[in-house]
Structure formats: C-alpha cells, structure tokens
C-alpha cells in the first residue's frame, strides 16, 4: 500500500472520530452544551485538587436544623456537587425581562462544604431566562464572582462559618438573596423553658424564659425573637404577654451564636396564656352537662350557691379523671364518675381543666 493511501485512511479515521466525539474537534471545553452554558468542573476534583469534603478532608456531619445541636444538611452527598466556574462566553445584552428571587438551598451547611444558590424566576419566559445574563456576587465564598448566560444556579464553597448572603444581577435587575448559615463548631442547646416551669400564665403577665447552651467555642450572643421583634439579650429574657391573648401557646425563639460564628436557632417551651376576663362557659346550677375537652384550660363562671361539681365518663367505662381549678386538683383521680365540693368557688370566674384518658368528659353543677 502506498504512502498516499495510508494518508487517506488516516485522515478518514480522524474525520470519523470527529463525528463520534465532536468535543475533540473544535468544541468549546469551557461549556457543557455550547456557548450559552458555563463550564462545570468534574465532581472528582474541584479545581483545588480536593474532593467535596470538609477542610480536614472528611465530610462534616450532624443533626438537621431544628434539633438541639447545630449542624447542616447539604441536600445530598457533597461528592455529587462541584464548584461552578464562570462561562467564557460573552454576556448577552440585558433586556430587563427576567426577574425573581434567589436564595441558598439548603439554607444551612457546614463550613468547607459547597452551597448551592438558586434563582427563582417570577417574570419572563424560560427562553428569556436561558438567554439572560447572570452575574453573581458571593462575598466570603471561594469564588466571589460568577457569571454566565442562563446561569440560574451556582455551587460555591465556604471555608469559614458565618452568615452569608449573595447578590444577583439577572437581565439587568439587581436582587439580594436570602441568607445562608455556614456552621462551624457545633452549639448544643439543652433547653429553653419558662423559669419555674410556668406552664400557664395570665394575659398581660410577665414570663421569663431561660436557655442553656454549650459549645467548644465560646458562646458570644443570644438573640430572642417574640412577636416579630429580635432582641439582643442574655441567657434569660423576660417578656410581657399580650393583654388580649386567650387560650394561646406563647413560645419565643432564641438564636445562640459562638465565637466561631456558628448560629443555632431554638424554639422554647411554650406557656399557655389565659385571659381570666374572657369567660368560655358559664355553669348554671342544675343545668345540662357540657362536654369538656381533655387538657384544655377554660375560663368558667361558677354560679352563686354552687356546692358540688359532677363529671361523668363516656359509656363503656374506664375513664380516669382529674379536675383542676386554678391549677389545683380538686381531689385524687377518680374513675368513670367524679364529684367534688366547690362551694369555695361560688360566684367566681376560675380556670378549669380536666385531665383524662378520654377525649371529653361531661360535667355539670347539680341543683343540690
């Protein structure tokens, strides 16, 4: 075979290879699907030679948000994410057609992990979004600026704990994203509860809550939240309950931070608020029995001349009953049938509660 024939065969082989894998023959390696999409690094390496893990080479772990120990959920294995790099294409001209909101998903991660920031379109069509220029500004991230046409989601790594936000210019519109919390040294909240175990309180009364938290990093602050206000405080905080509240569970939240800038938000144990001036039911001496739900505190009016309270369990028997007036038990628990002297409460408004293994108990005040 002549050298000329060998050259033709070789050229045909190269041409066939181009048809099979056009990426080897002039495709833009900076884009995963043409010029309109940014390049994404391999999930095996993030440009710094490391896999998607914590700073110490291991993936941080912990309980999900809402538990008593601060931690983060990263929405899947970190090895499935890789950091985004800016596309090399020229940005399209802004048309101000596409707009929306943006934020992290999830809103809490561990330091050293990759965070995903997402854009959520509210105006414009999908086609407009694909063509629109996106410019992300991510202070504190490894890559603080990313851009590309249609770049509606970016992955970035955070080396330090703290609270971060991002800004996005999409199609010429400026958007500030919701916050991301990056967790470092964990905080454990043992409890947050009313001082003295105050389970119920009157409307307009003051109640003090106390939080107990610990961390290997020094605790540096407490922020209490109640009725939409955030108040910087200490490990205890006193709140005045609303004067118009009635049969409402009040539970403030407290956010604890440490020197490493980890932040843990915790919902405190609630206090049940009663307004003693709002009567839920007025007993009538010799009147019909009323079904009282178990565990619910009512304000009831005891009639003048009342002597005895009688409660009857549901048919079938087996209902044990404890009756409380103003948080004091009237007697020892009884089964199926309850009666107790209440003459000392005659003519008064009282807080009334039944604890039972039935859903409701029928109670009345007989004429005798």
Tab-separated table of C-alpha atoms in Angstrom:
chain	number	residue	atom	x	y	z
A	1	UNK	CA	0.000	0.000	0.000
A	2	UNK	CA	1.345	3.399	-0.975
A	3	UNK	CA	2.017	6.244	1.473
A	4	UNK	CA	-0.722	8.290	-0.219
A	5	UNK	CA	-3.346	5.611	0.507
A	6	UNK	CA	-2.182	5.363	4.123
A	7	UNK	CA	-2.578	9.134	4.487
A	8	UNK	CA	-6.156	8.971	3.122
A	9	UNK	CA	-7.067	6.174	5.529
A	10	UNK	CA	-5.578	8.138	8.417
A	11	UNK	CA	-7.493	11.289	7.511
A	12	UNK	CA	-10.760	9.307	7.232
A	13	UNK	CA	-10.171	7.859	10.687
A	14	UNK	CA	-9.679	11.285	12.178
A	15	UNK	CA	-12.819	12.573	10.440
A	16	UNK	CA	-14.850	9.613	11.734
A	17	UNK	CA	-13.565	10.286	15.239
A	18	UNK	CA	-14.769	13.881	14.945
A	19	UNK	CA	-18.259	12.695	14.040
A	20	UNK	CA	-18.342	10.356	17.034
A	21	UNK	CA	-16.884	12.848	19.506
A	22	UNK	CA	-17.124	16.421	18.261
A	23	UNK	CA	-15.652	17.641	21.536
A	24	UNK	CA	-12.251	16.525	20.291
A	25	UNK	CA	-12.584	18.577	17.149
A	26	UNK	CA	-13.185	22.212	17.948
A	27	UNK	CA	-15.949	22.113	20.606
A	28	UNK	CA	-15.662	24.697	23.427
A	29	UNK	CA	-14.414	22.834	26.528
A	30	UNK	CA	-15.466	25.753	28.706
A	31	UNK	CA	-19.156	24.978	28.098
A	32	UNK	CA	-21.028	21.781	28.824
A	33	UNK	CA	-23.503	22.350	25.981
A	34	UNK	CA	-22.427	25.140	23.666
A	35	UNK	CA	-21.602	28.765	24.337
A	36	UNK	CA	-24.686	29.598	26.410
A	37	UNK	CA	-23.860	27.475	29.468
A	38	UNK	CA	-20.969	27.826	31.942
A	39	UNK	CA	-18.353	25.149	32.401
A	40	UNK	CA	-18.602	22.883	35.453
A	41	UNK	CA	-15.573	21.228	36.991
A	42	UNK	CA	-15.507	17.472	37.409
A	43	UNK	CA	-17.123	16.150	40.602
A	44	UNK	CA	-13.933	14.215	41.253
A	45	UNK	CA	-11.941	17.422	41.645
A	46	UNK	CA	-12.912	20.996	42.423
A	47	UNK	CA	-10.058	22.858	40.865
A	48	UNK	CA	-8.091	22.764	44.111
A	49	UNK	CA	-7.297	19.085	43.830
A	50	UNK	CA	-9.641	18.114	46.663
A	51	UNK	CA	-12.877	16.179	46.732
A	52	UNK	CA	-16.052	17.762	48.110
A	53	UNK	CA	-15.328	17.366	51.805
A	54	UNK	CA	-14.590	19.427	54.882
A	55	UNK	CA	-11.374	21.302	55.496
A	56	UNK	CA	-9.881	18.284	57.240
A	57	UNK	CA	-10.642	16.001	54.299
A	58	UNK	CA	-13.751	14.474	55.856
A	59	UNK	CA	-17.349	15.434	55.230
A	60	UNK	CA	-18.828	17.279	58.250
A	61	UNK	CA	-21.917	15.695	59.746
A	62	UNK	CA	-24.577	16.474	62.308
A	63	UNK	CA	-28.269	16.676	63.002
A	64	UNK	CA	-30.603	18.584	60.771
A	65	UNK	CA	-31.769	22.088	61.581
A	66	UNK	CA	-34.382	22.142	64.295
A	67	UNK	CA	-32.556	19.727	66.575
A	68	UNK	CA	-30.839	20.851	69.747
A	69	UNK	CA	-27.392	20.539	68.179
A	70	UNK	CA	-26.341	22.893	65.416
A	71	UNK	CA	-25.483	21.205	62.136
A	72	UNK	CA	-26.350	21.404	58.465
A	73	UNK	CA	-27.945	19.471	55.676
A	74	UNK	CA	-26.399	19.896	52.259
A	75	UNK	CA	-29.208	18.469	50.162
A	76	UNK	CA	-27.299	15.337	49.169
A	77	UNK	CA	-23.805	13.923	49.164
A	78	UNK	CA	-21.125	16.573	48.791
A	79	UNK	CA	-19.397	14.319	46.247
A	80	UNK	CA	-22.350	14.912	43.910
A	81	UNK	CA	-21.605	18.641	43.713
A	82	UNK	CA	-18.776	20.506	42.081
A	83	UNK	CA	-17.933	24.179	42.184
A	84	UNK	CA	-19.200	26.398	39.380
A	85	UNK	CA	-16.792	28.471	37.299
A	86	UNK	CA	-17.735	31.416	35.112
A	87	UNK	CA	-18.570	30.764	31.493
A	88	UNK	CA	-16.163	32.155	28.905
A	89	UNK	CA	-18.897	33.301	26.557
A	90	UNK	CA	-19.762	36.959	26.044
A	91	UNK	CA	-22.716	38.006	28.169
A	92	UNK	CA	-25.908	38.784	26.296
A	93	UNK	CA	-27.286	42.312	26.419
A	94	UNK	CA	-29.617	42.850	29.390
A	95	UNK	CA	-33.302	43.227	28.454
A	96	UNK	CA	-34.783	43.564	31.990
A	97	UNK	CA	-37.379	40.934	31.130
A	98	UNK	CA	-36.336	38.236	33.613
A	99	UNK	CA	-36.706	38.866	37.346
A	100	UNK	CA	-37.396	36.904	40.525
A	101	UNK	CA	-35.848	35.922	43.859
A	102	UNK	CA	-32.811	33.948	44.924
A	103	UNK	CA	-31.561	32.033	47.933
A	104	UNK	CA	-29.489	29.084	49.177
A	105	UNK	CA	-30.766	25.523	49.005
A	106	UNK	CA	-30.491	24.311	51.726
A	107	UNK	CA	-30.225	27.404	53.939
A	108	UNK	CA	-27.677	25.809	56.290
A	109	UNK	CA	-24.456	23.890	55.576
A	110	UNK	CA	-21.220	23.040	57.381
A	111	UNK	CA	-18.075	25.030	56.660
A	112	UNK	CA	-15.908	23.505	53.968
A	113	UNK	CA	-18.978	22.240	52.131
A	114	UNK	CA	-20.428	23.526	48.877
A	115	UNK	CA	-23.510	25.739	48.931
A	116	UNK	CA	-25.982	25.985	46.071
A	117	UNK	CA	-27.543	29.365	45.290
A	118	UNK	CA	-30.703	29.212	43.184
A	119	UNK	CA	-32.617	31.782	41.136
A	120	UNK	CA	-36.423	31.512	41.154
A	121	UNK	CA	-37.997	33.207	38.134
A	122	UNK	CA	-41.173	35.263	38.600
A	123	UNK	CA	-41.235	37.249	35.341
A	124	UNK	CA	-40.097	36.341	31.843
A	125	UNK	CA	-40.296	33.042	29.979
A	126	UNK	CA	-37.954	30.067	30.148
A	127	UNK	CA	-36.373	31.085	26.838
A	128	UNK	CA	-35.718	34.584	28.197
A	129	UNK	CA	-34.028	33.066	31.260
A	130	UNK	CA	-31.773	30.837	29.140
A	131	UNK	CA	-30.601	33.860	27.147
A	132	UNK	CA	-30.413	36.328	30.076
A	133	UNK	CA	-27.047	37.415	31.548
A	134	UNK	CA	-26.497	36.352	35.180
A	135	UNK	CA	-23.817	37.950	37.376
A	136	UNK	CA	-23.493	36.516	40.914
A	137	UNK	CA	-21.614	38.317	43.723
A	138	UNK	CA	-20.830	35.935	46.597
A	139	UNK	CA	-18.828	37.605	49.366
A	140	UNK	CA	-16.919	35.130	51.523
A	141	UNK	CA	-17.083	32.267	49.045
A	142	UNK	CA	-14.050	30.705	47.384
A	143	UNK	CA	-15.300	32.112	44.054
A	144	UNK	CA	-16.780	35.537	44.857
A	145	UNK	CA	-17.917	36.404	41.333
A	146	UNK	CA	-19.541	34.137	38.761
A	147	UNK	CA	-21.267	34.989	35.526
A	148	UNK	CA	-22.789	33.362	32.509
A	149	UNK	CA	-25.827	33.424	30.232
A	150	UNK	CA	-28.666	31.465	31.836
A	151	UNK	CA	-26.555	30.787	34.936
A	152	UNK	CA	-29.554	30.348	37.250
A	153	UNK	CA	-27.786	28.092	39.788
A	154	UNK	CA	-24.251	28.182	41.174
A	155	UNK	CA	-22.248	25.996	43.554
A	156	UNK	CA	-19.631	27.666	45.759
A	157	UNK	CA	-17.544	26.577	48.734
A	158	UNK	CA	-17.292	28.370	52.094
A	159	UNK	CA	-14.220	27.802	54.239
A	160	UNK	CA	-15.393	29.766	57.303
A	161	UNK	CA	-18.512	29.659	59.456
A	162	UNK	CA	-20.851	32.632	59.483
A	163	UNK	CA	-23.938	34.148	57.907
A	164	UNK	CA	-23.609	34.964	54.207
A	165	UNK	CA	-25.779	36.468	51.540
A	166	UNK	CA	-25.420	36.892	47.800
A	167	UNK	CA	-26.380	39.458	45.202
A	168	UNK	CA	-27.537	38.625	41.716
A	169	UNK	CA	-27.838	40.832	38.668
A	170	UNK	CA	-30.157	38.961	36.319
A	171	UNK	CA	-31.037	40.508	32.989
A	172	UNK	CA	-30.081	43.931	34.399
A	173	UNK	CA	-32.208	43.564	37.569
A	174	UNK	CA	-30.475	43.671	40.988
A	175	UNK	CA	-31.623	41.069	43.550
A	176	UNK	CA	-30.448	40.425	47.127
A	177	UNK	CA	-30.738	36.751	48.053
A	178	UNK	CA	-31.926	35.304	51.353
A	179	UNK	CA	-29.212	34.330	53.863
A	180	UNK	CA	-27.074	31.232	54.124
A	181	UNK	CA	-25.841	29.985	57.504
A	182	UNK	CA	-22.496	28.169	57.426
A	183	UNK	CA	-21.930	26.154	60.597
A	184	UNK	CA	-18.573	25.563	62.289
A	185	UNK	CA	-18.005	24.416	65.878
A	186	UNK	CA	-21.405	22.996	66.968
A	187	UNK	CA	-23.679	24.507	69.606
A	188	UNK	CA	-25.810	22.216	71.762
A	189	UNK	CA	-28.980	23.700	73.259
A	190	UNK	CA	-30.056	21.626	76.242
A	191	UNK	CA	-33.280	23.518	76.822
A	192	UNK	CA	-35.114	26.830	76.614
A	193	UNK	CA	-38.045	26.941	79.017
A	194	UNK	CA	-40.020	29.244	81.333
A	195	UNK	CA	-38.286	29.823	84.653
A	196	UNK	CA	-40.072	27.926	87.413
A	197	UNK	CA	-41.749	25.617	84.904
A	198	UNK	CA	-44.593	28.099	84.370
A	199	UNK	CA	-46.911	26.145	82.079
A	200	UNK	CA	-49.788	28.664	82.199
A	201	UNK	CA	-49.934	32.425	82.690
A	202	UNK	CA	-52.488	35.207	82.580
A	203	UNK	CA	-52.701	37.664	79.712
A	204	UNK	CA	-50.638	40.768	80.485
A	205	UNK	CA	-48.396	38.860	82.878
A	206	UNK	CA	-44.591	38.688	82.540
A	207	UNK	CA	-42.832	35.383	81.966
A	208	UNK	CA	-39.063	34.784	81.974
A	209	UNK	CA	-37.505	32.175	79.701
A	210	UNK	CA	-34.045	30.697	80.223
A	211	UNK	CA	-31.819	28.939	77.677
A	212	UNK	CA	-28.972	26.560	78.465
A	213	UNK	CA	-26.458	26.111	75.632
A	214	UNK	CA	-22.880	24.888	75.359
A	215	UNK	CA	-20.141	24.752	72.726
A	216	UNK	CA	-16.422	24.072	72.422
A	217	UNK	CA	-16.259	27.602	71.029
A	218	UNK	CA	-17.139	30.449	73.408
A	219	UNK	CA	-20.827	31.449	73.369
A	220	UNK	CA	-20.892	35.088	72.271
A	221	UNK	CA	-24.536	36.083	71.996
A	222	UNK	CA	-28.253	35.419	72.360
A	223	UNK	CA	-30.950	36.984	70.191
A	224	UNK	CA	-34.551	36.482	71.326
A	225	UNK	CA	-37.490	36.671	68.927
A	226	UNK	CA	-41.060	37.372	70.026
A	227	UNK	CA	-43.982	38.934	68.131
A	228	UNK	CA	-41.752	39.765	65.158
A	229	UNK	CA	-39.072	41.563	67.167
A	230	UNK	CA	-35.451	40.446	67.522
A	231	UNK	CA	-33.954	41.449	70.876
A	232	UNK	CA	-30.300	41.050	71.827
A	233	UNK	CA	-30.089	39.670	75.351
A	234	UNK	CA	-28.528	37.239	77.764
A	235	UNK	CA	-29.312	33.610	78.577
A	236	UNK	CA	-32.572	34.747	80.233
A	237	UNK	CA	-35.220	37.062	78.825
A	238	UNK	CA	-38.491	38.378	80.282
A	239	UNK	CA	-41.471	39.064	78.022
A	240	UNK	CA	-44.789	40.733	78.796
A	241	UNK	CA	-47.587	38.609	77.372
A	242	UNK	CA	-50.189	40.353	75.242
A	243	UNK	CA	-53.150	41.648	77.248
A	244	UNK	CA	-55.620	40.373	74.637
A	245	UNK	CA	-54.235	36.821	74.397
A	246	UNK	CA	-56.514	33.963	75.390
A	247	UNK	CA	-56.032	30.202	75.095
A	248	UNK	CA	-52.811	30.728	73.129
A	249	UNK	CA	-49.446	28.970	73.408
A	250	UNK	CA	-46.643	31.551	73.530
A	251	UNK	CA	-43.183	30.275	72.600
A	252	UNK	CA	-40.335	32.708	71.836
A	253	UNK	CA	-37.294	31.582	69.872
A	254	UNK	CA	-33.669	32.189	70.764
A	255	UNK	CA	-30.679	32.238	68.416
A	256	UNK	CA	-27.382	31.319	70.058
A	257	UNK	CA	-24.040	32.152	68.418
A	258	UNK	CA	-20.456	31.284	69.288
A	259	UNK	CA	-17.034	32.748	68.573
A	260	UNK	CA	-16.656	30.508	65.525
A	261	UNK	CA	-19.792	32.223	64.091
A	262	UNK	CA	-21.954	29.129	64.295
A	263	UNK	CA	-25.598	30.062	64.892
A	264	UNK	CA	-28.302	27.822	66.363
A	265	UNK	CA	-31.988	28.819	66.399
A	266	UNK	CA	-34.123	27.095	69.019
A	267	UNK	CA	-37.867	27.222	69.771
A	268	UNK	CA	-38.518	27.484	73.506
A	269	UNK	CA	-41.055	25.506	75.520
A	270	UNK	CA	-44.369	27.329	75.387
A	271	UNK	CA	-46.510	28.912	78.078
A	272	UNK	CA	-50.292	28.657	77.725
A	273	UNK	CA	-51.874	32.087	78.113
A	274	UNK	CA	-55.327	32.578	79.609
A	275	UNK	CA	-57.280	35.815	79.819
A	276	UNK	CA	-59.264	35.483	83.066
A	277	UNK	CA	-61.730	38.134	81.887
A	278	UNK	CA	-62.848	36.141	78.840
A	279	UNK	CA	-65.390	33.552	80.005
A	280	UNK	CA	-65.592	30.432	77.824
A	281	UNK	CA	-68.576	28.904	79.618
A	282	UNK	CA	-70.980	29.803	82.406
A	283	UNK	CA	-72.201	26.905	84.530
A	284	UNK	CA	-75.826	27.022	85.597
A	285	UNK	CA	-76.856	25.369	88.837
A	286	UNK	CA	-78.971	22.360	87.872
A	287	UNK	CA	-78.154	22.897	84.187
A	288	UNK	CA	-77.329	20.378	81.466
A	289	UNK	CA	-73.897	18.777	81.389
A	290	UNK	CA	-71.296	20.134	78.927
A	291	UNK	CA	-68.513	18.151	77.235
A	292	UNK	CA	-65.140	19.464	78.404
A	293	UNK	CA	-62.131	18.556	76.147
A	294	UNK	CA	-59.258	16.935	77.959
A	295	UNK	CA	-56.223	19.061	78.746
A	296	UNK	CA	-57.754	22.346	77.557
A	297	UNK	CA	-57.873	25.229	80.027
A	298	UNK	CA	-61.191	27.066	80.097
A	299	UNK	CA	-62.280	30.153	81.979
A	300	UNK	CA	-65.641	29.218	83.507
A	301	UNK	CA	-68.114	31.124	85.654
A	302	UNK	CA	-69.210	29.216	88.740
A	303	UNK	CA	-72.774	30.198	89.727
A	304	UNK	CA	-73.720	31.599	93.103
A	305	UNK	CA	-74.743	28.882	95.543
A	306	UNK	CA	-72.827	26.121	93.744
A	307	UNK	CA	-71.943	23.255	96.074
A	308	UNK	CA	-70.822	20.287	94.001
A	309	UNK	CA	-69.260	19.567	90.620
A	310	UNK	CA	-70.225	16.297	88.952
A	311	UNK	CA	-68.431	14.769	85.926
A	312	UNK	CA	-69.391	11.581	84.105
A	313	UNK	CA	-67.117	9.470	81.893
A	314	UNK	CA	-68.220	8.232	78.446
A	315	UNK	CA	-70.225	4.988	78.039
A	316	UNK	CA	-68.162	1.820	78.326
A	317	UNK	CA	-66.281	2.932	81.428
A	318	UNK	CA	-62.556	3.041	82.115
A	319	UNK	CA	-62.149	6.819	82.034
A	320	UNK	CA	-59.939	8.195	84.799
A	321	UNK	CA	-60.483	11.856	85.658
A	322	UNK	CA	-58.550	14.592	87.439
A	323	UNK	CA	-60.195	18.005	87.716
A	324	UNK	CA	-58.202	21.198	88.291
A	325	UNK	CA	-59.457	24.644	89.279
A	326	UNK	CA	-56.846	27.397	89.148
A	327	UNK	CA	-54.144	24.723	88.681
A	328	UNK	CA	-55.126	22.946	91.929
A	329	UNK	CA	-56.536	19.405	91.853
A	330	UNK	CA	-59.995	19.161	93.455
A	331	UNK	CA	-59.315	15.616	94.679
A	332	UNK	CA	-57.457	12.417	93.872
A	333	UNK	CA	-58.122	10.985	90.389
A	334	UNK	CA	-61.388	9.084	90.049
A	335	UNK	CA	-62.720	6.543	87.529
A	336	UNK	CA	-65.927	6.921	85.494
A	337	UNK	CA	-67.671	9.241	87.966
A	338	UNK	CA	-66.313	12.364	89.644
A	339	UNK	CA	-67.814	14.609	92.274
A	340	UNK	CA	-66.171	17.269	94.427
A	341	UNK	CA	-67.216	20.144	96.670
A	342	UNK	CA	-66.698	23.557	95.017
A	343	UNK	CA	-68.549	25.857	97.421
A	344	UNK	CA	-65.380	27.914	97.990
A	345	UNK	CA	-65.513	28.944	94.293
A	346	UNK	CA	-69.165	30.013	94.329
A	347	UNK	CA	-69.757	33.075	92.139
A	348	UNK	CA	-66.178	33.178	90.831
A	349	UNK	CA	-64.520	33.019	87.413
A	350	UNK	CA	-61.925	30.218	87.531
A	351	UNK	CA	-59.514	28.373	85.267
A	352	UNK	CA	-60.934	24.912	84.726
A	353	UNK	CA	-59.153	21.861	83.278
A	354	UNK	CA	-59.748	18.110	83.088
A	355	UNK	CA	-57.022	15.520	82.603
A	356	UNK	CA	-58.403	12.192	81.416
A	357	UNK	CA	-57.715	9.255	79.088
A	358	UNK	CA	-60.977	10.044	77.250
A	359	UNK	CA	-61.337	12.794	74.650
A	360	UNK	CA	-64.081	14.641	76.566
A	361	UNK	CA	-65.832	14.423	79.935
A	362	UNK	CA	-69.391	15.645	80.634
A	363	UNK	CA	-69.589	17.988	83.640
A	364	UNK	CA	-72.372	19.970	85.320
A	365	UNK	CA	-73.326	21.519	88.635
A	366	UNK	CA	-76.407	19.802	90.118
A	367	UNK	CA	-79.159	21.690	91.881
A	368	UNK	CA	-78.439	20.065	95.230
